[in-house]
Amino acid sequence: MYKRDTAAATRRRVNQAGRRHFDGGKFQPVDYPHRLNFYTTPPTEEVTLDEFEQWAIQRLKVLTEIESALFRNKTPDELKSILNDLLKRHLPLDANSSRSESLTAQRRTDHYSHFILRLAFARSDELRKRFSKAETILFRHRLMTDDGLEREGFIASLGLDWERLSDDERSELESELKAASGGKKNLEPTYYKIDWEKVPELVERRMVFLKRGMAYVPASLQTAVVVGEFTNHLDRALELTARALPRLDEDERLIPILNHLSHGFTAPEFTSDPNGTHLPGTAITAASIDSLLQHFPACMLHLHTTLRRNKHLKHFGRLQYTLFLKGIGLSVEEALIFWRSSFSATPEDKFNKEYRYNIRHAYGLEGNRRDYKPHSCQQILLEHAPGNGEAHGCPYRHFGPDNLRAFLQTQMGVTDSSVLQGVKNDNEARKYHLGCNRVFEWKHREELKREKESGKGTVKETIIHPNEYFLRSWELAHPDEVQEAAKKMEGMEMKDEVMM
Amino acid sequence: MFDDDEDLIGDDGDDTDLLTAEEKAKVSVKDASFSDPQVMYAFYQRLFPWRQLFQWLNHSPIPSNDFMHREFAFTLQNEAYLRYQSFPTFETLRKEVLRLNPSRFEIGPVYSANPRDRKALRKAVFKPINKELVFDIDLTDYDDVRTCCDKANICEKCWQFITVAIKIMDVALREDLGFKHIMWVYSGRRGAHAWVCDKKARQMDDGKRKAVAAYLEVIRGGAQGGKRVHLRRPLHPHLTRSMDVLKDSFTTDVLINQDPWREPEKSARLLHLISDKTITEALREKWNSEPSRSSVKKWADIDEVAKSGISRHLNVQQLRENKQDIVFEYLYPRLDVEVSKHLNHLLKSPFVVHPGTGRVCVPIDATRPEDFDPLSVPTVTQLLAEIDATTGEEKMADYEKTSLKPYVDFFKRFVAALVKDETTAVKREREKEEAARAAAAGPGMAAEMEF
């Protein structure tokens, strides 16, 4: 795994195929005059397999977070601050003016990781679309945060097909341009003429004046043009990559990595630890579940109380709850005990016939033996809305406003009316996660404050998985155990390194 | 049943591919004479302009993929719907139509491969690649405004909505978006379709189609909702120009002909659209004392009440904008944007017969849409009678003996201009491509293969 292998041989072979196909092509080392990259030229230098994977994973983290921010309906401002933070950690890219020594290294990482992921995500139409969308948002963010002069230089380097409007034409069209600009008092000094098809976003919102197929774009809206061009280019390139993929003459080093990468780019999933136990120092058993309820998110608490009350749960409720419990570390043996005792009104043979299989199935021990993952908020929100008599789903989404309020007050113990009002507002904005996170933050306000003061707080990201909610809640309540466990882990890693 | 509706292709939507012999046998005979299978057969055989249709879709004299990979969909007399039909030549298309004798047929997109082979192909390989940009305007969408007719019925008065729509849309498509080959077609009953045939338009992806649809769309939301027109001020040049057209016909076409606010329940809608509450109250009072005041008077009342100075904080600008919005809401084209947004939407072919009215879907001359009278469009039975009534002149094609002639001639001219542009464009493109190929031998091109 750690041998310093290079993918060069592979690449050379691919190169030859490429050359044959395109009738010659030169590969030169790339230098990076601009912070931003349109990714038109593929990287050609050798990288180690390690770097290959590492860089891709860093970029993937950013793209995944962009996707989940989109799906949580983040506002542009929220997205901006999330991205600022993420990029600083995973994919920094400094401006020329920073004179940073790692400029080239940063740009190289950005360049290579983009192309690696392109290979990983060209495979299917759906992946291509999602990749292109996330990359577009990343690009737009970087373009917007770029230094003014450097941005201008970068845009000029693209050689896009736009024509600067002459002063005569500008004054001739003054009233139209003004009207299209939405009533700005003064006309912008610089306008560009460009085929409207390059700026469909602006056309769609009637933000530009159109004449005979040309859009008259003020310099201030240029970003949209550049971003549109970036997307077009990327989409075309992805198509080409997809077509070339089957011919990728590859040994068994890159393909597994690429497959693995594209699997990572799915809806946020909670991967359960194969060892089963998550909570340092505590083994979860059927008997201990009732003592952990204060760490449960609303959806799971609702399932649990319904189960206790009715001594029964319907199919999707069982599934959602079983997988959650599996995710927090309940073993299949304990799960069977838990469900058997919970279904106390159900005769033994009926339980064995109808429910036992389901539970074992969820643990991947029956049927197709798939290791089912605990449902994410996305799945819970979007799949199988609960019907009559069903307790699964998300209370924030599937309860009526009055029921939700009562539930939060009596079951979750929310007493602060401003929190309740906040949840109501979140729901009206259809931001169900935010309501849930709001309750979480309120319930853990003391611990969070302590964590913040001690400076040990991890970067706060919105919770988007019930198991994440549970784990985070548990960890906040048991800071010492968490620290202990972290120390142990470090120790183990050190040992590993020594062994190498 | 015979609404002017279209079907959107679902990705997995499969078709009724072949009819069983039994199904074929029970082709029902409708009592209405114009949907009589024999009448339709004679129409397809003697009158339908097959060659022009072919040239229109093929863009050159020799059959190309533009035609060969184009989807046709037939609605048979028994209402079975056959998707993914395609034909190598217009003769084969004609033959198949005569064999199946559909009550109507629709035109879909050109696919990346022959639609008939789709089952043997992977989804990624078989996909729509181009189609005319289309628009659909239907008078049923005006039902909350028009008082003269409802549902499938139309008259001269409400047809004016379509006339205005054509004027506004046609100029925007030409002047703003730069399209040249736009054909308007009567949908056979109560609406019109636009086919924008420029190569650039045909190649647009769904994103661009959506952008055009949104650019042209002003009225959003259903009749139940609140305000349906939300426009930024100052108005975009397209809207200012549209306003000029609307203003001219608002009094006649809406206020006089439709009189939409005569009933008190209906005038409530008008009051709802005025923001100044003092004015609405004054108007409500006034109209309560004279409930059946005409719309013309009610419209004038707004200004009168405003001028009387009853509202101390009257915002003249706002009131003017309210009135503009009302004009937009009542007269601006109401598009079925879903039809326009998707590359894979099917639309009824020009020159087919509307099964409910028997009228042929003939082109409308958009340079003078006000001259078009949907009620005098020839019906299929009338046309067949006209052929029979003509004697002598054996050399004449059948359509030339009928009142379909001017429409076919119009279509011919339209197609000729399109084909001419297309052939010169193809030549130019070829030259450009050659130049590009020479230049592309350098680095960069191999890029996409590689990383």
PDB file of C-alpha atoms in Angstrom, chain A residues 247-495:
ATOM      1  CA  ARG A 247     -10.512   2.269 -23.781  1.00  0.00           C
ATOM      2  CA  LEU A 248      -8.595   3.203 -20.684  1.00  0.00           C
ATOM      3  CA  ASP A 249      -5.949   0.543 -20.775  1.00  0.00           C
ATOM      4  CA  GLU A 250      -5.515   0.104 -17.101  1.00  0.00           C
ATOM      5  CA  ASP A 251      -4.052  -2.362 -14.691  1.00  0.00           C
ATOM      6  CA  GLU A 252      -5.614  -2.898 -11.340  1.00  0.00           C
ATOM      7  CA  ARG A 253      -4.272   0.121  -9.549  1.00  0.00           C
ATOM      8  CA  LEU A 254      -6.369   3.039 -10.676  1.00  0.00           C
ATOM      9  CA  ILE A 255      -9.766   1.502 -11.382  1.00  0.00           C
ATOM     10  CA  PRO A 256     -10.407   0.393  -7.792  1.00  0.00           C
ATOM     11  CA  ILE A 257      -9.461   3.826  -6.522  1.00  0.00           C
ATOM     12  CA  LEU A 258     -11.693   5.509  -9.062  1.00  0.00           C
ATOM     13  CA  ASN A 259     -14.611   3.248  -8.235  1.00  0.00           C
ATOM     14  CA  HIS A 260     -14.109   3.842  -4.600  1.00  0.00           C
ATOM     15  CA  LEU A 261     -14.072   7.581  -5.136  1.00  0.00           C
ATOM     16  CA  SER A 262     -17.291   7.689  -7.062  1.00  0.00           C
ATOM     17  CA  HIS A 263     -18.955   5.611  -4.386  1.00  0.00           C
ATOM     18  CA  GLY A 264     -17.943   8.220  -1.880  1.00  0.00           C
ATOM     19  CA  PHE A 265     -19.881  10.824  -3.779  1.00  0.00           C
ATOM     20  CA  THR A 266     -23.303   9.631  -2.807  1.00  0.00           C
ATOM     21  CA  ALA A 267     -25.847  11.061  -0.470  1.00  0.00           C
ATOM     22  CA  PRO A 268     -24.311  11.473   2.968  1.00  0.00           C
ATOM     23  CA  GLU A 269     -24.252   8.080   4.532  1.00  0.00           C
ATOM     24  CA  PHE A 270     -23.345   6.995   7.941  1.00  0.00           C
ATOM     25  CA  THR A 271     -20.836   4.230   7.785  1.00  0.00           C
ATOM     26  CA  SER A 272     -21.033   2.029  10.775  1.00  0.00           C
ATOM     27  CA  ASP A 273     -17.897   0.733  12.319  1.00  0.00           C
ATOM     28  CA  PRO A 274     -17.392  -2.914  11.481  1.00  0.00           C
ATOM     29  CA  ASN A 275     -16.491  -3.616  15.083  1.00  0.00           C
ATOM     30  CA  GLY A 276     -19.958  -2.636  16.089  1.00  0.00           C
ATOM     31  CA  THR A 277     -19.156  -0.465  19.049  1.00  0.00           C
ATOM     32  CA  HIS A 278     -18.933   3.233  18.611  1.00  0.00           C
ATOM     33  CA  LEU A 279     -19.185   4.605  22.007  1.00  0.00           C
ATOM     34  CA  PRO A 280     -15.861   4.344  23.709  1.00  0.00           C
ATOM     35  CA  GLY A 281     -16.193   2.494  26.946  1.00  0.00           C
ATOM     36  CA  THR A 282     -19.841   1.601  26.516  1.00  0.00           C
ATOM     37  CA  ALA A 283     -21.300  -1.448  24.865  1.00  0.00           C
ATOM     38  CA  ILE A 284     -24.830  -1.013  23.669  1.00  0.00           C
ATOM     39  CA  THR A 285     -27.230  -3.736  24.579  1.00  0.00           C
ATOM     40  CA  ALA A 286     -30.946  -4.255  24.250  1.00  0.00           C
ATOM     41  CA  ALA A 287     -31.296  -3.239  27.863  1.00  0.00           C
ATOM     42  CA  SER A 288     -29.301  -0.032  27.604  1.00  0.00           C
ATOM     43  CA  ILE A 289     -31.287   1.604  24.845  1.00  0.00           C
ATOM     44  CA  ASP A 290     -33.835   3.217  27.128  1.00  0.00           C
ATOM     45  CA  SER A 291     -31.018   4.925  28.975  1.00  0.00           C
ATOM     46  CA  LEU A 292     -29.750   6.571  25.777  1.00  0.00           C
ATOM     47  CA  LEU A 293     -32.990   8.201  24.704  1.00  0.00           C
ATOM     48  CA  GLN A 294     -31.818  11.676  25.599  1.00  0.00           C
ATOM     49  CA  HIS A 295     -29.357  11.429  22.711  1.00  0.00           C
ATOM     50  CA  PHE A 296     -31.992  10.434  20.166  1.00  0.00           C
ATOM     51  CA  PRO A 297     -33.136  12.808  17.438  1.00  0.00           C
ATOM     52  CA  ALA A 298     -36.865  13.481  17.262  1.00  0.00           C
ATOM     53  CA  CYS A 299     -37.520  10.917  14.540  1.00  0.00           C
ATOM     54  CA  MET A 300     -35.995   8.055  16.495  1.00  0.00           C
ATOM     55  CA  LEU A 301     -37.476   9.120  19.784  1.00  0.00           C
ATOM     56  CA  HIS A 302     -40.867   9.133  18.139  1.00  0.00           C
ATOM     57  CA  LEU A 303     -40.284   5.615  16.806  1.00  0.00           C
ATOM     58  CA  HIS A 304     -39.135   4.440  20.182  1.00  0.00           C
ATOM     59  CA  THR A 305     -42.062   5.856  22.115  1.00  0.00           C
ATOM     60  CA  THR A 306     -44.479   4.548  19.515  1.00  0.00           C
ATOM     61  CA  LEU A 307     -42.891   1.137  19.828  1.00  0.00           C
ATOM     62  CA  ARG A 308     -43.204   1.213  23.595  1.00  0.00           C
ATOM     63  CA  ARG A 309     -46.779   2.379  23.448  1.00  0.00           C
ATOM     64  CA  ASN A 310     -48.072   0.035  20.734  1.00  0.00           C
ATOM     65  CA  LYS A 311     -45.643  -2.825  21.326  1.00  0.00           C
ATOM     66  CA  HIS A 312     -45.421  -2.798  17.561  1.00  0.00           C
ATOM     67  CA  LEU A 313     -44.046  -0.798  14.644  1.00  0.00           C
ATOM     68  CA  LYS A 314     -45.023  -1.014  10.996  1.00  0.00           C
ATOM     69  CA  HIS A 315     -42.589  -2.058   8.314  1.00  0.00           C
ATOM     70  CA  PHE A 316     -40.868   1.222   7.420  1.00  0.00           C
ATOM     71  CA  GLY A 317     -40.769   2.205  11.050  1.00  0.00           C
ATOM     72  CA  ARG A 318     -39.012  -1.046  11.952  1.00  0.00           C
ATOM     73  CA  LEU A 319     -36.606  -0.599   9.105  1.00  0.00           C
ATOM     74  CA  GLN A 320     -35.730   2.996   9.943  1.00  0.00           C
ATOM     75  CA  TYR A 321     -35.311   2.213  13.626  1.00  0.00           C
ATOM     76  CA  THR A 322     -33.449  -1.095  13.199  1.00  0.00           C
ATOM     77  CA  LEU A 323     -30.888   0.524  10.939  1.00  0.00           C
ATOM     78  CA  PHE A 324     -30.463   3.429  13.305  1.00  0.00           C
ATOM     79  CA  LEU A 325     -29.840   1.075  16.221  1.00  0.00           C
ATOM     80  CA  LYS A 326     -27.474  -0.929  14.096  1.00  0.00           C
ATOM     81  CA  GLY A 327     -25.673   2.322  13.339  1.00  0.00           C
ATOM     82  CA  ILE A 328     -25.212   3.201  16.985  1.00  0.00           C
ATOM     83  CA  GLY A 329     -23.642  -0.168  17.579  1.00  0.00           C
ATOM     84  CA  LEU A 330     -26.376  -2.595  18.545  1.00  0.00           C
ATOM     85  CA  SER A 331     -25.297  -6.069  17.458  1.00  0.00           C
ATOM     86  CA  VAL A 332     -27.705  -8.335  15.625  1.00  0.00           C
ATOM     87  CA  GLU A 333     -28.030 -10.620  18.645  1.00  0.00           C
ATOM     88  CA  GLU A 334     -28.920  -7.706  20.870  1.00  0.00           C
ATOM     89  CA  ALA A 335     -31.226  -6.316  18.207  1.00  0.00           C
ATOM     90  CA  LEU A 336     -33.188  -9.552  18.139  1.00  0.00           C
ATOM     91  CA  ILE A 337     -33.491  -9.456  21.911  1.00  0.00           C
ATOM     92  CA  PHE A 338     -34.548  -5.834  21.783  1.00  0.00           C
ATOM     93  CA  TRP A 339     -37.231  -6.348  19.179  1.00  0.00           C
ATOM     94  CA  ARG A 340     -38.480  -9.601  20.688  1.00  0.00           C
ATOM     95  CA  SER A 341     -39.018  -7.979  24.050  1.00  0.00           C
ATOM     96  CA  SER A 342     -40.473  -4.828  22.515  1.00  0.00           C
ATOM     97  CA  PHE A 343     -43.032  -6.778  20.538  1.00  0.00           C
ATOM     98  CA  SER A 344     -44.317  -8.187  23.780  1.00  0.00           C
ATOM     99  CA  ALA A 345     -47.867  -8.593  22.526  1.00  0.00           C
ATOM    100  CA  THR A 346     -46.723 -10.689  19.591  1.00  0.00           C
ATOM    101  CA  PRO A 347     -46.653 -14.476  19.991  1.00  0.00           C
ATOM    102  CA  GLU A 348     -43.296 -16.146  19.679  1.00  0.00           C
ATOM    103  CA  ASP A 349     -43.928 -18.037  16.457  1.00  0.00           C
ATOM    104  CA  LYS A 350     -45.419 -15.008  14.760  1.00  0.00           C
ATOM    105  CA  PHE A 351     -42.374 -12.978  15.688  1.00  0.00           C
ATOM    106  CA  ASN A 352     -40.052 -15.643  14.396  1.00  0.00           C
ATOM    107  CA  LYS A 353     -41.986 -15.989  11.183  1.00  0.00           C
ATOM    108  CA  GLU A 354     -42.577 -12.358  10.330  1.00  0.00           C
ATOM    109  CA  TYR A 355     -40.080 -10.135  12.016  1.00  0.00           C
ATOM    110  CA  ARG A 356     -36.948 -12.114  12.743  1.00  0.00           C
ATOM    111  CA  TYR A 357     -36.098 -12.365   9.063  1.00  0.00           C
ATOM    112  CA  ASN A 358     -36.550  -8.606   8.570  1.00  0.00           C
ATOM    113  CA  ILE A 359     -34.159  -7.754  11.330  1.00  0.00           C
ATOM    114  CA  ARG A 360     -31.528 -10.221  10.164  1.00  0.00           C
ATOM    115  CA  HIS A 361     -32.067  -8.942   6.639  1.00  0.00           C
ATOM    116  CA  ALA A 362     -31.347  -5.411   7.740  1.00  0.00           C
ATOM    117  CA  TYR A 363     -28.107  -6.659   9.210  1.00  0.00           C
ATOM    118  CA  GLY A 364     -27.168  -8.265   5.923  1.00  0.00           C
ATOM    119  CA  LEU A 365     -27.618 -11.831   7.122  1.00  0.00           C
ATOM    120  CA  GLU A 366     -30.475 -12.846   4.855  1.00  0.00           C
ATOM    121  CA  GLY A 367     -31.527 -12.522   1.239  1.00  0.00           C
ATOM    122  CA  ASN A 368     -29.120 -10.522  -0.867  1.00  0.00           C
ATOM    123  CA  ARG A 369     -26.905  -9.990   2.188  1.00  0.00           C
ATOM    124  CA  ARG A 370     -26.540  -6.338   1.567  1.00  0.00           C
ATOM    125  CA  ASP A 371     -25.156  -4.344   4.420  1.00  0.00           C
ATOM    126  CA  TYR A 372     -27.882  -1.732   4.691  1.00  0.00           C
ATOM    127  CA  LYS A 373     -26.818   1.654   5.930  1.00  0.00           C
ATOM    128  CA  PRO A 374     -28.779   3.664   8.447  1.00  0.00           C
ATOM    129  CA  HIS A 375     -31.099   6.074   6.677  1.00  0.00           C
ATOM    130  CA  SER A 376     -29.864   9.600   6.217  1.00  0.00           C
ATOM    131  CA  CYS A 377     -32.079  12.612   6.750  1.00  0.00           C
ATOM    132  CA  GLN A 378     -32.322  12.910   3.006  1.00  0.00           C
ATOM    133  CA  GLN A 379     -33.731   9.413   2.690  1.00  0.00           C
ATOM    134  CA  ILE A 380     -36.069   9.899   5.589  1.00  0.00           C
ATOM    135  CA  LEU A 381     -37.319  13.192   4.207  1.00  0.00           C
ATOM    136  CA  LEU A 382     -37.742  12.091   0.644  1.00  0.00           C
ATOM    137  CA  GLU A 383     -38.606   8.406   0.633  1.00  0.00           C
ATOM    138  CA  HIS A 384     -41.833   6.788   1.757  1.00  0.00           C
ATOM    139  CA  ALA A 385     -43.798   9.530   3.450  1.00  0.00           C
ATOM    140  CA  PRO A 386     -45.521   7.917   6.437  1.00  0.00           C
ATOM    141  CA  GLY A 387     -49.142   6.962   6.014  1.00  0.00           C
ATOM    142  CA  ASN A 388     -51.878   6.089   8.430  1.00  0.00           C
ATOM    143  CA  GLY A 389     -50.597   4.420  11.584  1.00  0.00           C
ATOM    144  CA  GLU A 390     -46.979   4.694  10.574  1.00  0.00           C
ATOM    145  CA  ALA A 391     -44.409   6.311  12.827  1.00  0.00           C
ATOM    146  CA  HIS A 392     -41.368   6.591  10.561  1.00  0.00           C
ATOM    147  CA  GLY A 393     -40.322   9.706   8.668  1.00  0.00           C
ATOM    148  CA  CYS A 394     -39.175  13.034  10.057  1.00  0.00           C
ATOM    149  CA  PRO A 395     -41.387  14.727  12.660  1.00  0.00           C
ATOM    150  CA  TYR A 396     -40.236  18.147  11.466  1.00  0.00           C
ATOM    151  CA  ARG A 397     -41.464  17.359   8.034  1.00  0.00           C
ATOM    152  CA  HIS A 398     -44.315  14.946   8.506  1.00  0.00           C
ATOM    153  CA  PHE A 399     -46.054  16.273  11.638  1.00  0.00           C
ATOM    154  CA  GLY A 400     -48.591  19.056  11.521  1.00  0.00           C
ATOM    155  CA  PRO A 401     -47.382  22.284  13.185  1.00  0.00           C
ATOM    156  CA  ASP A 402     -49.451  21.755  16.346  1.00  0.00           C
ATOM    157  CA  ASN A 403     -48.445  18.128  16.772  1.00  0.00           C
ATOM    158  CA  LEU A 404     -44.816  18.996  16.251  1.00  0.00           C
ATOM    159  CA  ARG A 405     -44.956  21.715  18.854  1.00  0.00           C
ATOM    160  CA  ALA A 406     -46.577  19.413  21.383  1.00  0.00           C
ATOM    161  CA  PHE A 407     -44.074  16.672  20.611  1.00  0.00           C
ATOM    162  CA  LEU A 408     -41.107  18.970  21.025  1.00  0.00           C
ATOM    163  CA  GLN A 409     -42.453  20.269  24.317  1.00  0.00           C
ATOM    164  CA  THR A 410     -43.437  16.987  25.922  1.00  0.00           C
ATOM    165  CA  GLN A 411     -41.039  14.484  24.383  1.00  0.00           C
ATOM    166  CA  MET A 412     -37.957  16.502  23.566  1.00  0.00           C
ATOM    167  CA  GLY A 413     -38.382  18.824  26.499  1.00  0.00           C
ATOM    168  CA  VAL A 414     -38.100  22.038  24.551  1.00  0.00           C
ATOM    169  CA  THR A 415     -39.346  24.799  26.813  1.00  0.00           C
ATOM    170  CA  ASP A 416     -37.885  27.850  25.107  1.00  0.00           C
ATOM    171  CA  SER A 417     -40.613  29.464  23.023  1.00  0.00           C
ATOM    172  CA  SER A 418     -38.112  31.216  20.763  1.00  0.00           C
ATOM    173  CA  VAL A 419     -36.748  27.800  19.781  1.00  0.00           C
ATOM    174  CA  LEU A 420     -40.244  26.572  19.032  1.00  0.00           C
ATOM    175  CA  GLN A 421     -40.904  29.642  16.951  1.00  0.00           C
ATOM    176  CA  GLY A 422     -37.584  29.157  15.173  1.00  0.00           C
ATOM    177  CA  VAL A 423     -38.491  25.584  14.308  1.00  0.00           C
ATOM    178  CA  LYS A 424     -41.803  26.788  12.985  1.00  0.00           C
ATOM    179  CA  ASN A 425     -40.059  29.306  10.749  1.00  0.00           C
ATOM    180  CA  ASP A 426     -37.584  26.698   9.544  1.00  0.00           C
ATOM    181  CA  ASN A 427     -40.447  24.437   8.629  1.00  0.00           C
ATOM    182  CA  GLU A 428     -42.207  27.140   6.734  1.00  0.00           C
ATOM    183  CA  ALA A 429     -38.997  27.643   4.780  1.00  0.00           C
ATOM    184  CA  ARG A 430     -38.959  23.868   4.314  1.00  0.00           C
ATOM    185  CA  LYS A 431     -35.599  23.657   6.051  1.00  0.00           C
ATOM    186  CA  TYR A 432     -36.414  20.719   8.243  1.00  0.00           C
ATOM    187  CA  HIS A 433     -32.793  20.029   9.100  1.00  0.00           C
ATOM    188  CA  LEU A 434     -32.387  23.444  10.526  1.00  0.00           C
ATOM    189  CA  GLY A 435     -35.294  22.891  12.888  1.00  0.00           C
ATOM    190  CA  CYS A 436     -33.736  19.659  14.054  1.00  0.00           C
ATOM    191  CA  ASN A 437     -30.330  21.261  14.461  1.00  0.00           C
ATOM    192  CA  ARG A 438     -31.893  24.145  16.301  1.00  0.00           C
ATOM    193  CA  VAL A 439     -33.393  21.777  18.828  1.00  0.00           C
ATOM    194  CA  PHE A 440     -30.075  19.968  19.079  1.00  0.00           C
ATOM    195  CA  GLU A 441     -28.224  23.189  19.768  1.00  0.00           C
ATOM    196  CA  TRP A 442     -30.736  24.254  22.345  1.00  0.00           C
ATOM    197  CA  LYS A 443     -30.677  20.922  24.116  1.00  0.00           C
ATOM    198  CA  HIS A 444     -26.912  20.895  24.176  1.00  0.00           C
ATOM    199  CA  ARG A 445     -26.377  24.576  24.744  1.00  0.00           C
ATOM    200  CA  GLU A 446     -24.405  24.015  27.939  1.00  0.00           C
ATOM    201  CA  GLU A 447     -22.104  21.373  26.521  1.00  0.00           C
ATOM    202  CA  LEU A 448     -21.571  23.281  23.315  1.00  0.00           C
ATOM    203  CA  LYS A 449     -20.616  26.347  25.282  1.00  0.00           C
ATOM    204  CA  ARG A 450     -18.174  24.347  27.346  1.00  0.00           C
ATOM    205  CA  GLU A 451     -16.735  22.724  24.274  1.00  0.00           C
ATOM    206  CA  LYS A 452     -16.274  26.071  22.638  1.00  0.00           C
ATOM    207  CA  GLU A 453     -14.596  27.537  25.663  1.00  0.00           C
ATOM    208  CA  SER A 454     -12.199  24.652  25.955  1.00  0.00           C
ATOM    209  CA  GLY A 455     -11.312  25.305  22.332  1.00  0.00           C
ATOM    210  CA  LYS A 456     -11.648  21.665  21.459  1.00  0.00           C
ATOM    211  CA  GLY A 457     -14.784  22.074  19.415  1.00  0.00           C
ATOM    212  CA  THR A 458     -14.704  20.542  16.005  1.00  0.00           C
ATOM    213  CA  VAL A 459     -15.850  22.651  13.100  1.00  0.00           C
ATOM    214  CA  LYS A 460     -19.581  22.846  13.314  1.00  0.00           C
ATOM    215  CA  GLU A 461     -21.383  21.417  10.359  1.00  0.00           C
ATOM    216  CA  THR A 462     -25.111  20.930  10.208  1.00  0.00           C
ATOM    217  CA  ILE A 463     -26.209  17.482  11.240  1.00  0.00           C
ATOM    218  CA  ILE A 464     -27.783  15.630   8.365  1.00  0.00           C
ATOM    219  CA  HIS A 465     -27.959  12.121   9.666  1.00  0.00           C
ATOM    220  CA  PRO A 466     -29.826  10.746  12.695  1.00  0.00           C
ATOM    221  CA  ASN A 467     -26.804   8.687  13.704  1.00  0.00           C
ATOM    222  CA  GLU A 468     -24.630  11.754  13.501  1.00  0.00           C
ATOM    223  CA  TYR A 469     -27.094  13.461  15.811  1.00  0.00           C
ATOM    224  CA  PHE A 470     -26.868  10.608  18.270  1.00  0.00           C
ATOM    225  CA  LEU A 471     -23.113  10.323  18.182  1.00  0.00           C
ATOM    226  CA  ARG A 472     -22.554  14.017  18.545  1.00  0.00           C
ATOM    227  CA  SER A 473     -24.985  14.211  21.421  1.00  0.00           C
ATOM    228  CA  TRP A 474     -23.322  11.287  23.152  1.00  0.00           C
ATOM    229  CA  GLU A 475     -19.876  12.696  22.646  1.00  0.00           C
ATOM    230  CA  LEU A 476     -20.885  16.042  24.073  1.00  0.00           C
ATOM    231  CA  ALA A 477     -22.103  14.264  27.167  1.00  0.00           C
ATOM    232  CA  HIS A 478     -18.956  12.177  27.517  1.00  0.00           C
ATOM    233  CA  PRO A 479     -16.012  14.431  26.681  1.00  0.00           C
ATOM    234  CA  ASP A 480     -13.595  12.440  28.814  1.00  0.00           C
ATOM    235  CA  GLU A 481     -14.260   9.132  27.129  1.00  0.00           C
ATOM    236  CA  VAL A 482     -13.935  10.750  23.748  1.00  0.00           C
ATOM    237  CA  GLN A 483     -10.587  12.226  24.663  1.00  0.00           C
ATOM    238  CA  GLU A 484      -9.383   8.946  26.035  1.00  0.00           C
ATOM    239  CA  ALA A 485     -10.344   7.156  22.860  1.00  0.00           C
ATOM    240  CA  ALA A 486      -8.635   9.771  20.724  1.00  0.00           C
ATOM    241  CA  LYS A 487      -5.451   9.319  22.677  1.00  0.00           C
ATOM    242  CA  LYS A 488      -5.588   5.578  22.149  1.00  0.00           C
ATOM    243  CA  MET A 489      -6.095   6.016  18.448  1.00  0.00           C
ATOM    244  CA  GLU A 490      -3.116   8.303  18.199  1.00  0.00           C
ATOM    245  CA  GLY A 491      -1.028   5.789  20.018  1.00  0.00           C
ATOM    246  CA  MET A 492      -2.017   3.102  17.592  1.00  0.00           C
ATOM    247  CA  GLU A 493      -1.169   5.197  14.612  1.00  0.00           C
ATOM    248  CA  MET A 494       2.216   6.029  16.022  1.00  0.00           C
ATOM    249  CA  LYS A 495       2.893   2.372  16.447  1.00  0.00           C
TER     250      LYS A 495
END
